[in-house]
């Protein structure tokens, strides 16, 4: 245990104690250990309780070095956090539209732009048109998107949205199509930029 990182030591000790004191079959653990040269590596251990007798338990452990995988995971987490922060600062949201199911997936900033609670999920396309797009822009948006969808082309439009508190914002959408291996439209991935301040400045000038 002394070789295990002090932040991971309590969970490893607790997991082993749980295995030895109960009839749990196995536990999967991830933790850091220090090597002889002082470097820290990540290990994954599958600990199995062999349950030799009612009073005597022994453990079998299969240990793998998962350092590269954890480094990749941590890198992806940092990049994901950087993306979230940059979207928040620049007021750029992102979205994905799956052609087959017409399901939409939104980033955190996309929810903030529309002032929708992420817990409720992104609204279906028809619901978004009816409740979240300005009535004077809904038909234009639908026509523009369906034309792009039919041709497998780029969708791009500046339009107004209506938030739940009835406030109106201007946004600019742009989305690029992605095709599957057979050349069929698979999905759109795009961004939504809140350009309200720019439009208000243009109107003022």
Short mmCIF file of C-alpha atoms in Angstrom, two decimals:
data_model
loop_
_atom_site.label_atom_id
_atom_site.label_comp_id
_atom_site.label_asym_id
_atom_site.label_seq_id
_atom_site.Cartn_x
_atom_site.Cartn_y
_atom_site.Cartn_z
CA UNK A 1 0.00 0.00 0.00
CA UNK A 2 2.91 2.38 0.57
CA UNK A 3 3.65 2.28 -3.17
CA UNK A 4 0.10 3.38 -4.02
CA UNK A 5 -0.64 7.08 -4.53
CA UNK A 6 -1.97 8.60 -1.31
CA UNK A 7 -5.16 9.77 -3.07
CA UNK A 8 -5.90 6.22 -4.27
CA UNK A 9 -4.80 4.37 -1.15
CA UNK A 10 -8.10 4.66 0.80
CA UNK A 11 -10.24 3.27 -2.06
CA UNK A 12 -7.83 0.36 -2.63
CA UNK A 13 -7.76 -0.51 1.07
CA UNK A 14 -11.55 -0.22 1.31
CA UNK A 15 -12.08 -2.43 -1.75
CA UNK A 16 -9.76 -5.14 -0.44
CA UNK A 17 -11.35 -5.02 3.01
CA UNK A 18 -14.80 -5.33 1.45
CA UNK A 19 -13.73 -8.37 -0.55
CA UNK A 20 -12.17 -10.08 2.45
CA UNK A 21 -15.05 -9.34 4.82
CA UNK A 22 -17.93 -10.24 2.50
CA UNK A 23 -18.97 -12.74 -0.11
CA UNK A 24 -18.45 -10.34 -3.01
CA UNK A 25 -16.92 -12.21 -5.93
CA UNK A 26 -14.65 -9.53 -7.41
CA UNK A 27 -13.83 -5.87 -7.72
CA UNK A 28 -12.19 -3.83 -10.48
CA UNK A 29 -9.79 -1.14 -9.29
CA UNK A 30 -7.82 1.61 -11.00
CA UNK A 31 -5.02 3.28 -9.06
CA UNK A 32 -1.57 4.84 -9.33
CA UNK A 33 1.68 3.32 -8.05
CA UNK A 34 5.20 4.73 -7.87
CA UNK A 35 7.94 2.86 -9.74
CA UNK A 36 11.56 2.55 -8.61
CA UNK A 37 12.57 5.52 -10.79
CA UNK A 38 9.95 7.69 -9.09
CA UNK A 39 7.51 7.79 -12.01
CA UNK A 40 3.82 7.20 -11.40
CA UNK A 41 1.94 4.66 -13.53
CA UNK A 42 -1.72 3.63 -13.65
CA UNK A 43 -2.70 0.03 -12.91
CA UNK A 44 -5.97 -1.82 -13.30
CA UNK A 45 -6.46 -4.71 -10.91
CA UNK A 46 -9.21 -7.29 -11.01
CA UNK A 47 -9.33 -8.69 -7.48
CA UNK A 48 -11.26 -11.93 -7.02
CA UNK A 49 -12.24 -13.42 -3.67
CA UNK A 50 -11.47 -17.15 -3.83
CA UNK A 51 -13.55 -17.94 -0.69
CA UNK A 52 -11.40 -20.91 0.31
CA UNK A 53 -13.33 -21.66 3.52
CA UNK A 54 -15.92 -19.77 5.57
CA UNK A 55 -13.12 -18.43 7.77
CA UNK A 56 -10.22 -18.17 5.32
CA UNK A 57 -10.31 -15.91 2.28
CA UNK A 58 -7.59 -15.40 -0.28
CA UNK A 59 -7.48 -13.04 -3.22
CA UNK A 60 -6.43 -13.54 -6.80
CA UNK A 61 -5.34 -10.36 -8.58
CA UNK A 62 -4.88 -9.77 -12.30
CA UNK A 63 -2.98 -6.52 -12.81
CA UNK A 64 -2.55 -4.57 -16.06
CA UNK A 65 -0.59 -1.42 -16.85
CA UNK A 66 -3.18 1.08 -18.21
CA UNK A 67 -0.97 4.19 -18.10
CA UNK A 68 -1.29 5.00 -21.80
CA UNK A 69 -5.06 4.60 -21.72
CA UNK A 70 -5.40 6.84 -18.66
CA UNK A 71 -3.14 9.47 -20.22
CA UNK A 72 -5.38 9.48 -23.28
CA UNK A 73 -8.50 9.70 -21.10
CA UNK A 74 -7.08 12.60 -19.09
CA UNK A 75 -6.02 14.37 -22.29
CA UNK A 76 -9.53 13.99 -23.71
CA UNK A 77 -11.01 15.30 -20.46
CA UNK A 78 -8.76 18.37 -20.56
CA UNK A 79 -9.59 19.00 -24.21
CA UNK A 80 -13.29 18.56 -23.53
CA UNK A 81 -13.12 21.03 -20.63
CA UNK A 82 -11.17 23.47 -22.80
CA UNK A 83 -13.82 23.19 -25.52
CA UNK A 84 -16.62 23.80 -23.02
CA UNK A 85 -14.91 26.87 -21.61
CA UNK A 86 -14.06 28.30 -25.04
CA UNK A 87 -17.68 27.84 -26.17
CA UNK A 88 -18.90 29.62 -23.06
CA UNK A 89 -16.54 32.57 -23.56
CA UNK A 90 -17.23 32.93 -27.30
CA UNK A 91 -20.99 32.17 -27.10
CA UNK A 92 -20.59 29.33 -29.61
CA UNK A 93 -22.74 26.28 -29.04
CA UNK A 94 -22.46 23.04 -30.98
CA UNK A 95 -25.00 20.47 -32.05
CA UNK A 96 -25.28 17.14 -33.83
CA UNK A 97 -28.28 16.02 -35.88
CA UNK A 98 -28.54 12.29 -36.67
CA UNK A 99 -30.27 11.79 -40.00
CA UNK A 100 -31.79 8.35 -39.42
CA UNK A 101 -33.41 9.13 -36.06
CA UNK A 102 -33.58 12.96 -36.36
CA UNK A 103 -32.13 13.03 -32.85
CA UNK A 104 -30.27 16.15 -31.78
CA UNK A 105 -27.37 16.32 -29.33
CA UNK A 106 -26.44 19.70 -27.84
CA UNK A 107 -23.40 21.07 -26.08
CA UNK A 108 -23.73 22.92 -22.77
CA UNK A 109 -23.41 26.29 -24.47
CA UNK A 110 -26.18 25.39 -26.94
CA UNK A 111 -28.49 24.90 -23.96
CA UNK A 112 -27.36 28.23 -22.50
CA UNK A 113 -28.01 30.06 -25.77
CA UNK A 114 -31.57 28.71 -25.90
CA UNK A 115 -31.94 28.99 -22.08
CA UNK A 116 -33.15 25.39 -21.89
CA UNK A 117 -32.45 23.12 -18.92
CA UNK A 118 -30.06 20.33 -20.05
CA UNK A 119 -31.87 17.96 -17.71
CA UNK A 120 -34.82 18.03 -20.12
CA UNK A 121 -32.68 17.10 -23.11
CA UNK A 122 -32.53 18.81 -26.47
CA UNK A 123 -35.97 19.34 -28.03
CA UNK A 124 -37.06 17.30 -31.07
CA UNK A 125 -36.87 19.17 -34.38
CA UNK A 126 -40.63 19.84 -34.73
CA UNK A 127 -40.88 21.00 -31.12
CA UNK A 128 -37.91 23.32 -31.58
CA UNK A 129 -39.53 24.90 -34.65
CA UNK A 130 -42.79 25.44 -32.81
CA UNK A 131 -41.57 26.64 -29.43
CA UNK A 132 -38.00 27.90 -29.75
CA UNK A 133 -37.71 29.51 -33.20
CA UNK A 134 -39.21 32.94 -33.85
CA UNK A 135 -42.57 32.45 -35.67
CA UNK A 136 -41.46 34.72 -38.52
CA UNK A 137 -38.27 32.67 -39.05
CA UNK A 138 -39.53 29.12 -38.48
CA UNK A 139 -40.69 28.50 -42.05
CA UNK A 140 -37.44 29.88 -43.50
CA UNK A 141 -35.36 27.73 -41.17
CA UNK A 142 -37.36 24.60 -42.00
CA UNK A 143 -37.12 25.23 -45.75
CA UNK A 144 -33.40 26.02 -45.63
CA UNK A 145 -32.59 22.97 -43.55
CA UNK A 146 -34.74 20.58 -45.62
CA UNK A 147 -33.13 21.81 -48.84
CA UNK A 148 -29.65 21.24 -47.38
CA UNK A 149 -30.76 17.86 -46.00
CA UNK A 150 -32.15 16.71 -49.37
CA UNK A 151 -28.95 17.67 -51.20
CA UNK A 152 -26.56 16.62 -48.45
CA UNK A 153 -25.19 20.16 -48.49
CA UNK A 154 -24.08 22.73 -45.93
CA UNK A 155 -26.84 24.26 -43.81
CA UNK A 156 -26.29 27.94 -42.94
CA UNK A 157 -28.76 30.52 -41.65
CA UNK A 158 -29.04 33.54 -39.36
CA UNK A 159 -32.36 33.67 -37.54
CA UNK A 160 -34.12 34.55 -34.30
CA UNK A 161 -34.87 32.26 -31.38
CA UNK A 162 -37.38 32.71 -28.57
CA UNK A 163 -36.33 31.80 -25.06
CA UNK A 164 -38.73 30.44 -22.42
CA UNK A 165 -38.96 33.94 -20.87
CA UNK A 166 -40.13 35.27 -24.30
CA UNK A 167 -36.90 37.17 -24.92
CA UNK A 168 -35.62 37.11 -28.50
CA UNK A 169 -32.02 36.41 -29.52
CA UNK A 170 -30.28 36.36 -32.90
CA UNK A 171 -28.17 33.30 -33.76
CA UNK A 172 -26.15 32.12 -36.74
CA UNK A 173 -26.20 28.40 -37.51
CA UNK A 174 -23.80 26.56 -39.77
CA UNK A 175 -23.65 22.76 -40.09
CA UNK A 176 -21.71 20.42 -42.34
CA UNK A 177 -22.95 17.01 -43.53
CA UNK A 178 -21.15 13.74 -42.81
CA UNK A 179 -21.67 10.66 -44.99
CA UNK A 180 -21.46 6.99 -44.09
CA UNK A 181 -19.31 4.42 -45.94
CA UNK A 182 -22.01 4.01 -48.58
CA UNK A 183 -22.15 7.73 -49.30
CA UNK A 184 -25.49 8.27 -47.56
CA UNK A 185 -26.07 11.25 -45.27
CA UNK A 186 -25.31 10.14 -41.72
CA UNK A 187 -25.43 13.30 -39.66
CA UNK A 188 -24.89 17.05 -39.46
CA UNK A 189 -22.45 18.62 -37.03
CA UNK A 190 -22.64 22.35 -36.58
CA UNK A 191 -22.35 25.42 -34.42
CA UNK A 192 -24.73 28.07 -33.16
CA UNK A 193 -23.29 31.52 -32.54
CA UNK A 194 -25.23 34.06 -30.48
CA UNK A 195 -24.89 37.25 -32.57
CA UNK A 196 -27.47 39.34 -30.69
CA UNK A 197 -25.00 42.02 -29.59
CA UNK A 198 -23.70 42.40 -33.14
CA UNK A 199 -27.23 42.74 -34.54
CA UNK A 200 -28.16 45.29 -31.89
CA UNK A 201 -25.04 47.32 -32.67
CA UNK A 202 -25.83 47.20 -36.40
CA UNK A 203 -29.38 48.40 -35.70
CA UNK A 204 -28.07 51.19 -33.47
CA UNK A 205 -25.60 52.37 -36.13
#
